[in-house]
């Protein structure tokens, strides 16, 4: 059974080196777990969608929740799915500092990533638009 999980967190250290370390770790481990997804970051906030089997996704989320690089790990959305939407990326990346602010304003109160203040459905809609407008970068599965 496939599931999609969306969460947000605040980074303790939002430096480029830490973000790159997290992405490298995801891209090396996710293929063997059958997990795909996308990581958005900006202003010290992470928003990540994970797709895959229920057990591997749940186990990964629990590890993320215990990771000392994050705080305020918050589940935004969880659903069973018939097919993956983010299957093209072992872990795609979007640096929201490089996105046109008007796209963010469609879904968020301010042109900055703050998924803690909007419904999970709005955050998923933002991710869908990022796919549609080819804003996601990174290695494919």
Short mmCIF file of N, CA, C and O in Angstrom, two decimals:
data_model
loop_
_atom_site.label_atom_id
_atom_site.label_comp_id
_atom_site.label_asym_id
_atom_site.label_seq_id
_atom_site.Cartn_x
_atom_site.Cartn_y
_atom_site.Cartn_z
N UNK A 1 0.84 -1.18 0.00
CA UNK A 1 0.00 0.00 0.00
C UNK A 1 0.88 1.24 0.00
O UNK A 1 1.79 1.36 0.81
N UNK A 2 0.60 2.16 -0.90
CA UNK A 2 1.34 3.40 -1.00
C UNK A 2 0.69 4.49 -0.14
O UNK A 2 -0.54 4.55 -0.04
N UNK A 3 1.53 5.34 0.44
CA UNK A 3 1.05 6.49 1.19
C UNK A 3 1.84 7.73 0.80
O UNK A 3 2.94 7.66 0.26
N UNK A 4 1.23 8.88 1.06
CA UNK A 4 1.88 10.18 0.88
C UNK A 4 1.84 10.88 2.23
O UNK A 4 0.77 10.99 2.84
N UNK A 5 2.98 11.35 2.68
CA UNK A 5 3.10 12.04 3.96
C UNK A 5 3.74 13.40 3.71
O UNK A 5 4.74 13.49 3.00
N UNK A 6 3.18 14.43 4.28
CA UNK A 6 3.71 15.79 4.18
C UNK A 6 3.95 16.30 5.58
O UNK A 6 3.06 16.22 6.43
N UNK A 7 5.14 16.81 5.82
CA UNK A 7 5.45 17.37 7.13
C UNK A 7 6.23 18.67 6.96
O UNK A 7 6.76 18.96 5.89
N UNK A 8 6.27 19.43 8.03
CA UNK A 8 7.09 20.64 8.07
C UNK A 8 7.93 20.59 9.33
O UNK A 8 7.56 19.93 10.31
N UNK A 9 9.05 21.28 9.29
CA UNK A 9 9.90 21.40 10.47
C UNK A 9 10.71 22.68 10.37
O UNK A 9 10.78 23.31 9.31
N UNK A 10 11.29 23.05 11.48
CA UNK A 10 12.20 24.18 11.51
C UNK A 10 13.60 23.62 11.71
O UNK A 10 13.81 22.72 12.52
N UNK A 11 14.54 24.15 10.95
CA UNK A 11 15.91 23.68 11.05
C UNK A 11 16.64 24.36 12.18
O UNK A 11 16.49 25.57 12.38
N UNK A 12 17.43 23.60 12.90
CA UNK A 12 18.28 24.19 13.93
C UNK A 12 19.37 25.01 13.24
O UNK A 12 19.67 26.13 13.65
N UNK A 13 19.94 24.46 12.17
CA UNK A 13 20.97 25.13 11.38
C UNK A 13 20.56 25.02 9.92
O UNK A 13 20.62 23.94 9.34
N UNK A 14 20.12 26.12 9.33
CA UNK A 14 19.64 26.12 7.96
C UNK A 14 20.71 26.44 6.93
O UNK A 14 20.40 26.89 5.83
N UNK A 15 21.96 26.17 7.26
CA UNK A 15 23.04 26.48 6.33
C UNK A 15 22.96 25.58 5.09
O UNK A 15 22.38 24.49 5.13
N UNK A 16 23.56 26.03 4.02
CA UNK A 16 23.59 25.27 2.78
C UNK A 16 24.23 23.91 2.99
O UNK A 16 23.80 22.91 2.41
N UNK A 17 25.26 23.84 3.82
CA UNK A 17 25.94 22.57 4.07
C UNK A 17 25.02 21.56 4.74
O UNK A 17 25.01 20.37 4.38
N UNK A 18 24.21 22.00 5.69
CA UNK A 18 23.29 21.09 6.38
C UNK A 18 22.20 20.62 5.42
O UNK A 18 21.86 19.43 5.37
N UNK A 19 21.66 21.54 4.64
CA UNK A 19 20.62 21.18 3.67
C UNK A 19 21.18 20.18 2.66
O UNK A 19 20.54 19.17 2.35
N UNK A 20 22.37 20.43 2.16
CA UNK A 20 22.98 19.52 1.19
C UNK A 20 23.26 18.16 1.82
O UNK A 20 23.07 17.13 1.17
N UNK A 21 23.64 18.13 3.08
CA UNK A 21 23.87 16.87 3.78
C UNK A 21 22.58 16.06 3.88
O UNK A 21 22.57 14.84 3.66
N UNK A 22 21.49 16.72 4.23
CA UNK A 22 20.19 16.04 4.34
C UNK A 22 19.75 15.52 2.98
O UNK A 22 19.28 14.38 2.85
N UNK A 23 19.93 16.32 1.92
CA UNK A 23 19.56 15.88 0.58
C UNK A 23 20.41 14.69 0.14
O UNK A 23 19.89 13.72 -0.43
N UNK A 24 21.71 14.74 0.38
CA UNK A 24 22.60 13.65 -0.02
C UNK A 24 22.21 12.36 0.70
O UNK A 24 22.17 11.28 0.09
N UNK A 25 21.90 12.46 1.98
CA UNK A 25 21.49 11.30 2.76
C UNK A 25 20.19 10.72 2.20
O UNK A 25 20.06 9.51 2.03
N UNK A 26 19.23 11.58 1.89
CA UNK A 26 17.95 11.14 1.34
C UNK A 26 18.15 10.46 -0.01
O UNK A 26 17.59 9.39 -0.27
N UNK A 27 18.95 11.06 -0.86
CA UNK A 27 19.15 10.52 -2.21
C UNK A 27 19.90 9.20 -2.21
O UNK A 27 19.73 8.40 -3.12
N UNK A 28 20.71 8.97 -1.18
CA UNK A 28 21.44 7.69 -1.14
C UNK A 28 20.60 6.58 -0.51
O UNK A 28 20.71 5.42 -0.90
N UNK A 29 19.75 6.90 0.45
CA UNK A 29 18.99 5.86 1.17
C UNK A 29 17.58 5.63 0.63
O UNK A 29 17.07 4.52 0.74
N UNK A 30 16.94 6.65 0.08
CA UNK A 30 15.55 6.51 -0.34
C UNK A 30 15.32 5.45 -1.42
O UNK A 30 14.31 4.74 -1.36
N UNK A 31 16.21 5.31 -2.42
CA UNK A 31 15.93 4.30 -3.45
C UNK A 31 15.79 2.88 -2.88
O UNK A 31 14.88 2.15 -3.27
N UNK A 32 16.64 2.49 -1.94
CA UNK A 32 16.56 1.15 -1.37
C UNK A 32 15.29 0.97 -0.53
O UNK A 32 14.82 -0.14 -0.35
N UNK A 33 14.74 2.08 -0.03
CA UNK A 33 13.51 2.03 0.76
C UNK A 33 12.25 2.17 -0.11
O UNK A 33 11.14 2.03 0.39
N UNK A 34 12.45 2.50 -1.39
CA UNK A 34 11.30 2.72 -2.28
C UNK A 34 10.59 4.03 -1.99
O UNK A 34 9.41 4.16 -2.27
N UNK A 35 11.32 5.00 -1.46
CA UNK A 35 10.72 6.29 -1.10
C UNK A 35 11.12 7.35 -2.12
O UNK A 35 12.28 7.45 -2.51
N UNK A 36 10.14 8.13 -2.54
CA UNK A 36 10.37 9.28 -3.42
C UNK A 36 9.78 10.51 -2.75
O UNK A 36 9.01 10.39 -1.79
N UNK A 37 10.13 11.70 -3.26
CA UNK A 37 9.57 12.90 -2.67
C UNK A 37 10.28 14.16 -3.06
O UNK A 37 11.15 14.17 -3.94
N UNK A 38 9.89 15.23 -2.40
CA UNK A 38 10.42 16.57 -2.67
C UNK A 38 10.60 17.30 -1.35
O UNK A 38 9.76 17.19 -0.45
N UNK A 39 11.69 18.04 -1.27
CA UNK A 39 12.00 18.86 -0.10
C UNK A 39 12.00 20.32 -0.51
O UNK A 39 12.75 20.71 -1.42
N UNK A 40 11.17 21.13 0.13
CA UNK A 40 11.18 22.58 -0.06
C UNK A 40 11.81 23.20 1.17
O UNK A 40 11.56 22.75 2.29
N UNK A 41 12.60 24.24 0.96
CA UNK A 41 13.19 24.91 2.10
C UNK A 41 13.29 26.40 1.84
O UNK A 41 13.39 26.85 0.71
N UNK A 42 13.24 27.14 2.90
CA UNK A 42 13.34 28.59 2.83
C UNK A 42 13.14 29.19 4.21
O UNK A 42 12.29 28.74 4.97
N UNK A 43 13.97 30.15 4.55
CA UNK A 43 13.82 30.84 5.83
C UNK A 43 13.94 29.94 7.04
O UNK A 43 13.27 30.18 8.05
N UNK A 44 14.75 28.89 6.95
CA UNK A 44 14.91 27.99 8.09
C UNK A 44 13.79 27.00 8.28
O UNK A 44 13.72 26.31 9.30
N UNK A 45 12.90 26.89 7.28
CA UNK A 45 11.77 25.97 7.36
C UNK A 45 11.91 24.91 6.27
O UNK A 45 12.29 25.22 5.14
N UNK A 46 11.62 23.69 6.63
CA UNK A 46 11.54 22.56 5.70
C UNK A 46 10.09 22.19 5.51
O UNK A 46 9.30 22.23 6.46
N UNK A 47 9.75 21.81 4.29
CA UNK A 47 8.47 21.17 4.02
C UNK A 47 8.81 20.02 3.08
O UNK A 47 9.42 20.24 2.03
N UNK A 48 8.47 18.81 3.47
CA UNK A 48 8.87 17.66 2.69
C UNK A 48 7.70 16.72 2.50
O UNK A 48 6.93 16.46 3.43
N UNK A 49 7.57 16.20 1.28
CA UNK A 49 6.59 15.16 1.00
C UNK A 49 7.36 13.87 0.74
O UNK A 49 8.39 13.87 0.07
N UNK A 50 6.87 12.80 1.33
CA UNK A 50 7.45 11.47 1.17
C UNK A 50 6.37 10.55 0.62
O UNK A 50 5.23 10.57 1.09
N UNK A 51 6.73 9.73 -0.36
CA UNK A 51 5.80 8.75 -0.91
C UNK A 51 6.49 7.39 -0.93
O UNK A 51 7.68 7.29 -1.20
N UNK A 52 5.71 6.36 -0.65
CA UNK A 52 6.23 5.00 -0.69
C UNK A 52 5.33 4.09 0.10
O UNK A 52 4.19 4.42 0.41
N UNK A 53 5.86 2.91 0.43
CA UNK A 53 5.10 1.97 1.23
C UNK A 53 4.83 2.52 2.62
O UNK A 53 5.62 3.32 3.14
N UNK A 54 3.74 2.10 3.21
CA UNK A 54 3.34 2.64 4.51
C UNK A 54 4.42 2.47 5.57
O UNK A 54 4.79 3.42 6.24
N UNK A 55 4.94 1.27 5.73
CA UNK A 55 5.94 1.03 6.78
C UNK A 55 7.22 1.84 6.56
O UNK A 55 7.68 2.51 7.49
N UNK A 56 7.82 1.82 5.35
CA UNK A 56 9.05 2.62 5.18
C UNK A 56 8.84 4.12 5.37
O UNK A 56 9.68 4.80 5.96
N UNK A 57 7.72 4.64 4.89
CA UNK A 57 7.45 6.08 5.04
C UNK A 57 7.26 6.42 6.52
O UNK A 57 7.81 7.40 7.02
N UNK A 58 6.49 5.60 7.24
CA UNK A 58 6.28 5.86 8.66
C UNK A 58 7.58 5.77 9.44
O UNK A 58 7.84 6.61 10.32
N UNK A 59 8.40 4.77 9.13
CA UNK A 59 9.69 4.63 9.83
C UNK A 59 10.60 5.83 9.55
O UNK A 59 11.25 6.35 10.47
N UNK A 60 10.63 6.28 8.30
CA UNK A 60 11.46 7.43 7.96
C UNK A 60 10.96 8.68 8.67
O UNK A 60 11.74 9.45 9.23
N UNK A 61 9.65 8.89 8.69
CA UNK A 61 9.10 10.05 9.38
C UNK A 61 9.47 10.03 10.86
O UNK A 61 9.84 11.05 11.44
N UNK A 62 9.40 8.87 11.49
CA UNK A 62 9.77 8.76 12.90
C UNK A 62 11.24 9.08 13.12
O UNK A 62 11.60 9.73 14.11
N UNK A 63 12.12 8.66 12.19
CA UNK A 63 13.54 9.01 12.30
C UNK A 63 13.74 10.52 12.14
O UNK A 63 14.52 11.13 12.87
N UNK A 64 13.02 11.11 11.19
CA UNK A 64 13.11 12.56 10.97
C UNK A 64 12.65 13.31 12.23
O UNK A 64 13.29 14.27 12.65
N UNK A 65 11.56 12.85 12.81
CA UNK A 65 11.03 13.51 14.02
C UNK A 65 12.03 13.48 15.16
O UNK A 65 12.04 14.38 16.00
N UNK A 66 12.90 12.48 15.19
CA UNK A 66 13.91 12.38 16.23
C UNK A 66 15.26 12.97 15.84
O UNK A 66 16.19 12.99 16.66
N UNK A 67 15.37 13.48 14.62
CA UNK A 67 16.63 14.04 14.13
C UNK A 67 16.90 15.38 14.82
O UNK A 67 16.06 16.28 14.80
N UNK A 68 18.06 15.52 15.40
CA UNK A 68 18.39 16.73 16.16
C UNK A 68 18.63 17.96 15.26
O UNK A 68 18.77 19.06 15.78
N UNK A 69 18.63 17.78 13.96
CA UNK A 69 18.78 18.92 13.05
C UNK A 69 17.46 19.67 12.86
O UNK A 69 17.44 20.75 12.31
N UNK A 70 16.35 19.06 13.31
CA UNK A 70 15.01 19.63 13.17
C UNK A 70 14.41 19.92 14.53
O UNK A 70 14.75 19.30 15.52
N UNK A 71 13.45 20.84 14.54
CA UNK A 71 12.59 21.03 15.70
C UNK A 71 11.19 21.33 15.17
O UNK A 71 11.02 21.65 13.99
N UNK A 72 10.21 21.21 16.00
CA UNK A 72 8.81 21.44 15.61
C UNK A 72 8.41 20.62 14.38
O UNK A 72 7.72 21.11 13.49
N UNK A 73 8.81 19.36 14.34
CA UNK A 73 8.40 18.48 13.25
C UNK A 73 6.89 18.27 13.36
O UNK A 73 6.39 17.82 14.39
N UNK A 74 6.16 18.68 12.32
CA UNK A 74 4.70 18.70 12.36
C UNK A 74 4.12 17.98 11.15
O UNK A 74 4.43 18.33 10.00
N UNK A 75 3.29 16.98 11.38
CA UNK A 75 2.61 16.27 10.31
C UNK A 75 1.52 17.17 9.74
O UNK A 75 0.65 17.64 10.49
N UNK A 76 1.55 17.43 8.44
CA UNK A 76 0.57 18.31 7.80
C UNK A 76 -0.50 17.53 7.03
O UNK A 76 -1.63 17.98 6.92
N UNK A 77 -0.11 16.38 6.48
CA UNK A 77 -1.04 15.63 5.64
C UNK A 77 -0.55 14.19 5.54
O UNK A 77 0.65 13.95 5.43
N UNK A 78 -1.49 13.23 5.54
CA UNK A 78 -1.16 11.82 5.39
C UNK A 78 -2.33 11.16 4.68
O UNK A 78 -3.48 11.34 5.09
N UNK A 79 -2.04 10.41 3.62
CA UNK A 79 -3.12 9.74 2.91
C UNK A 79 -2.61 8.49 2.20
O UNK A 79 -1.43 8.41 1.83
N UNK A 80 -3.51 7.54 2.03
CA UNK A 80 -3.24 6.39 1.16
C UNK A 80 -3.44 6.87 -0.27
O UNK A 80 -4.35 7.65 -0.54
N UNK A 81 -2.57 6.39 -1.18
CA UNK A 81 -2.64 6.84 -2.57
C UNK A 81 -2.63 5.65 -3.52
O UNK A 81 -2.10 4.59 -3.20
N UNK A 82 -3.22 5.85 -4.69
CA UNK A 82 -3.23 4.82 -5.72
C UNK A 82 -1.95 4.88 -6.56
O UNK A 82 -1.50 3.87 -7.09
N UNK A 83 -1.40 6.09 -6.68
CA UNK A 83 -0.17 6.26 -7.45
C UNK A 83 0.63 7.43 -6.90
O UNK A 83 0.09 8.33 -6.26
N UNK A 84 1.92 7.41 -7.18
CA UNK A 84 2.81 8.47 -6.70
C UNK A 84 2.67 9.70 -7.58
O UNK A 84 2.50 9.60 -8.78
N UNK A 85 2.79 10.84 -6.98
CA UNK A 85 2.83 12.11 -7.71
C UNK A 85 4.27 12.61 -7.82
O UNK A 85 4.60 13.38 -8.70
N UNK A 86 5.13 12.18 -6.92
CA UNK A 86 6.51 12.66 -6.87
C UNK A 86 7.50 11.53 -7.20
O UNK A 86 8.58 11.47 -6.64
N UNK A 87 7.12 10.66 -8.12
CA UNK A 87 7.92 9.48 -8.43
C UNK A 87 9.20 9.79 -9.20
O UNK A 87 10.09 8.94 -9.28
N UNK A 88 9.33 10.98 -9.74
CA UNK A 88 10.51 11.32 -10.53
C UNK A 88 11.73 11.69 -9.71
O UNK A 88 12.79 11.92 -10.26
N UNK A 89 11.58 11.76 -8.40
CA UNK A 89 12.70 12.23 -7.57
C UNK A 89 12.95 11.31 -6.39
O UNK A 89 12.03 11.05 -5.60
N UNK A 90 14.22 10.86 -6.22
CA UNK A 90 14.57 10.17 -4.99
C UNK A 90 14.48 11.18 -3.85
O UNK A 90 14.10 10.83 -2.75
N UNK A 91 14.80 12.44 -4.15
CA UNK A 91 14.50 13.56 -3.27
C UNK A 91 14.77 14.83 -4.06
O UNK A 91 15.90 15.29 -4.17
N UNK A 92 13.71 15.37 -4.68
CA UNK A 92 13.82 16.63 -5.40
C UNK A 92 13.98 17.77 -4.41
O UNK A 92 13.76 17.61 -3.20
N UNK A 93 14.35 18.91 -4.93
CA UNK A 93 14.63 20.06 -4.06
C UNK A 93 14.05 21.33 -4.67
O UNK A 93 14.13 21.54 -5.88
N UNK A 94 13.51 22.17 -3.81
CA UNK A 94 13.08 23.51 -4.20
C UNK A 94 13.58 24.49 -3.15
O UNK A 94 13.24 24.38 -1.98
N UNK A 95 14.42 25.41 -3.58
CA UNK A 95 14.86 26.50 -2.71
C UNK A 95 13.88 27.64 -2.95
O UNK A 95 13.91 28.30 -3.99
N UNK A 96 13.00 27.89 -2.00
CA UNK A 96 11.94 28.87 -2.22
C UNK A 96 12.45 30.30 -2.30
O UNK A 96 11.73 31.18 -2.76
N UNK A 97 13.69 30.53 -1.94
CA UNK A 97 14.27 31.86 -2.12
C UNK A 97 14.41 32.19 -3.61
O UNK A 97 14.52 33.36 -3.98
N UNK A 98 14.37 31.17 -4.45
CA UNK A 98 14.54 31.36 -5.89
C UNK A 98 13.23 31.32 -6.66
O UNK A 98 13.21 31.35 -7.88
N UNK A 99 12.12 31.26 -5.94
CA UNK A 99 10.79 31.18 -6.56
C UNK A 99 10.15 32.56 -6.54
O UNK A 99 10.29 33.33 -5.59
N UNK A 100 9.40 32.86 -7.59
CA UNK A 100 8.67 34.12 -7.68
C UNK A 100 7.70 34.22 -6.49
O UNK A 100 6.91 33.30 -6.23
N UNK A 101 7.75 35.31 -5.78
CA UNK A 101 6.93 35.50 -4.58
C UNK A 101 5.44 35.39 -4.86
O UNK A 101 4.68 34.97 -3.99
N UNK A 102 5.01 35.73 -6.07
CA UNK A 102 3.58 35.67 -6.37
C UNK A 102 3.06 34.23 -6.31
O UNK A 102 1.90 34.00 -5.96
N UNK A 103 3.91 33.25 -6.64
CA UNK A 103 3.48 31.85 -6.53
C UNK A 103 3.24 31.48 -5.07
O UNK A 103 2.26 30.83 -4.74
N UNK A 104 4.11 31.93 -4.20
CA UNK A 104 3.94 31.64 -2.77
C UNK A 104 2.69 32.31 -2.21
O UNK A 104 1.98 31.72 -1.38
N UNK A 105 2.41 33.52 -2.67
CA UNK A 105 1.25 34.25 -2.16
C UNK A 105 -0.08 33.60 -2.54
O UNK A 105 -1.10 33.86 -1.91
N UNK A 106 -0.08 32.77 -3.57
CA UNK A 106 -1.30 32.05 -3.92
C UNK A 106 -1.72 31.10 -2.81
O UNK A 106 -2.91 30.84 -2.63
N UNK A 107 -0.75 30.58 -2.06
CA UNK A 107 -1.02 29.52 -1.11
C UNK A 107 -0.70 29.87 0.34
O UNK A 107 -1.15 29.18 1.26
N UNK A 108 0.10 30.89 0.56
CA UNK A 108 0.57 31.24 1.89
C UNK A 108 0.18 32.67 2.24
O UNK A 108 -0.08 33.48 1.35
N UNK A 109 0.15 33.00 3.51
CA UNK A 109 -0.24 34.34 3.95
C UNK A 109 0.77 35.40 3.54
O UNK A 109 0.42 36.54 3.29
N UNK A 110 2.04 35.02 3.53
CA UNK A 110 3.12 35.93 3.16
C UNK A 110 4.01 35.20 2.16
O UNK A 110 3.98 33.97 2.08
N UNK A 111 4.83 35.91 1.40
CA UNK A 111 5.68 35.24 0.41
C UNK A 111 6.90 34.56 1.04
O UNK A 111 8.04 34.79 0.66
N UNK A 112 6.63 33.76 2.05
CA UNK A 112 7.68 33.00 2.72
C UNK A 112 7.09 31.67 3.16
O UNK A 112 5.90 31.56 3.42
N UNK A 113 7.93 30.66 3.22
CA UNK A 113 7.46 29.34 3.57
C UNK A 113 7.05 29.29 5.04
O UNK A 113 7.88 29.48 5.93
N UNK A 114 5.76 29.09 5.27
CA UNK A 114 5.25 28.92 6.63
C UNK A 114 4.07 27.95 6.59
O UNK A 114 2.91 28.33 6.75
N UNK A 115 4.37 26.66 6.35
CA UNK A 115 3.29 25.67 6.25
C UNK A 115 2.58 25.40 7.57
O UNK A 115 1.55 24.74 7.58
N UNK A 116 3.10 25.95 8.65
CA UNK A 116 2.47 25.77 9.96
C UNK A 116 1.18 26.58 10.08
O UNK A 116 0.37 26.34 10.95
N UNK A 117 1.01 27.57 9.19
CA UNK A 117 -0.14 28.49 9.30
C UNK A 117 -1.20 28.27 8.23
O UNK A 117 -2.14 29.07 8.13
N UNK A 118 -1.04 27.24 7.40
CA UNK A 118 -2.02 26.98 6.34
C UNK A 118 -2.41 25.50 6.38
O UNK A 118 -1.67 24.67 6.92
N UNK A 119 -3.54 25.16 5.79
CA UNK A 119 -3.93 23.74 5.74
C UNK A 119 -2.92 22.92 4.93
O UNK A 119 -2.29 23.44 4.00
N UNK A 120 -2.80 21.65 5.26
CA UNK A 120 -1.93 20.77 4.50
C UNK A 120 -2.29 20.74 3.03
O UNK A 120 -1.43 20.60 2.16
N UNK A 121 -3.58 20.88 2.73
CA UNK A 121 -4.02 20.87 1.32
C UNK A 121 -3.43 22.05 0.55
O UNK A 121 -3.10 21.92 -0.64
N UNK A 122 -3.26 23.20 1.20
CA UNK A 122 -2.64 24.35 0.52
C UNK A 122 -1.16 24.08 0.26
O UNK A 122 -0.64 24.43 -0.81
N UNK A 123 -0.49 23.44 1.19
CA UNK A 123 0.91 23.10 0.99
C UNK A 123 1.07 22.09 -0.14
O UNK A 123 1.98 22.20 -0.95
N UNK A 124 0.17 21.09 -0.21
CA UNK A 124 0.22 20.13 -1.31
C UNK A 124 -0.06 20.82 -2.65
O UNK A 124 0.58 20.50 -3.65
N UNK A 125 -0.99 21.77 -2.67
CA UNK A 125 -1.28 22.50 -3.90
C UNK A 125 -0.06 23.29 -4.36
O UNK A 125 0.23 23.36 -5.56
N UNK A 126 0.67 23.88 -3.43
CA UNK A 126 1.91 24.58 -3.77
C UNK A 126 2.89 23.62 -4.41
O UNK A 126 3.51 23.92 -5.44
N UNK A 127 3.06 22.44 -3.82
CA UNK A 127 3.97 21.45 -4.38
C UNK A 127 3.54 21.02 -5.78
O UNK A 127 4.37 20.85 -6.67
N UNK A 128 2.24 20.85 -5.97
CA UNK A 128 1.73 20.50 -7.30
C UNK A 128 2.08 21.58 -8.33
O UNK A 128 2.48 21.28 -9.45
N UNK A 129 1.95 22.84 -7.93
CA UNK A 129 2.29 23.92 -8.85
C UNK A 129 3.78 23.98 -9.12
O UNK A 129 4.21 24.28 -10.23
N UNK A 130 4.58 23.67 -8.12
CA UNK A 130 6.03 23.63 -8.33
C UNK A 130 6.40 22.55 -9.35
O UNK A 130 7.30 22.75 -10.17
N UNK A 131 5.70 21.42 -9.33
CA UNK A 131 5.91 20.39 -10.34
C UNK A 131 5.49 20.92 -11.71
O UNK A 131 6.23 20.81 -12.69
N UNK A 132 4.30 21.49 -11.78
CA UNK A 132 3.75 21.95 -13.05
C UNK A 132 4.60 23.03 -13.70
O UNK A 132 4.64 23.13 -14.92
N UNK A 133 5.28 23.81 -12.90
CA UNK A 133 6.10 24.91 -13.44
C UNK A 133 7.59 24.56 -13.46
O UNK A 133 8.43 25.44 -13.64
N UNK A 134 7.89 23.28 -13.29
CA UNK A 134 9.27 22.77 -13.39
C UNK A 134 10.23 23.47 -12.45
O UNK A 134 11.35 23.79 -12.81
N UNK A 135 9.81 23.69 -11.22
CA UNK A 135 10.65 24.36 -10.23
C UNK A 135 11.48 23.38 -9.40
O UNK A 135 12.33 23.78 -8.63
N UNK A 136 11.18 22.09 -9.53
CA UNK A 136 11.85 21.08 -8.71
C UNK A 136 13.13 20.63 -9.41
O UNK A 136 13.12 20.32 -10.59
N UNK A 137 14.22 20.65 -8.66
CA UNK A 137 15.50 20.21 -9.21
C UNK A 137 16.00 19.00 -8.44
O UNK A 137 15.53 18.71 -7.35
N UNK A 138 16.96 18.34 -8.99
CA UNK A 138 17.55 17.19 -8.30
C UNK A 138 17.57 15.98 -9.18
O UNK A 138 16.98 15.95 -10.26
N UNK A 139 18.25 14.98 -8.70
CA UNK A 139 18.39 13.74 -9.45
C UNK A 139 17.08 12.97 -9.46
O UNK A 139 16.36 12.95 -8.49
N UNK A 140 16.81 12.31 -10.56
CA UNK A 140 15.61 11.48 -10.65
C UNK A 140 15.90 10.13 -10.06
O UNK A 140 17.03 9.76 -9.82
N UNK A 141 14.80 9.41 -9.80
CA UNK A 141 14.90 8.08 -9.19
C UNK A 141 15.76 7.18 -9.98
O UNK A 141 16.57 6.46 -9.61
#
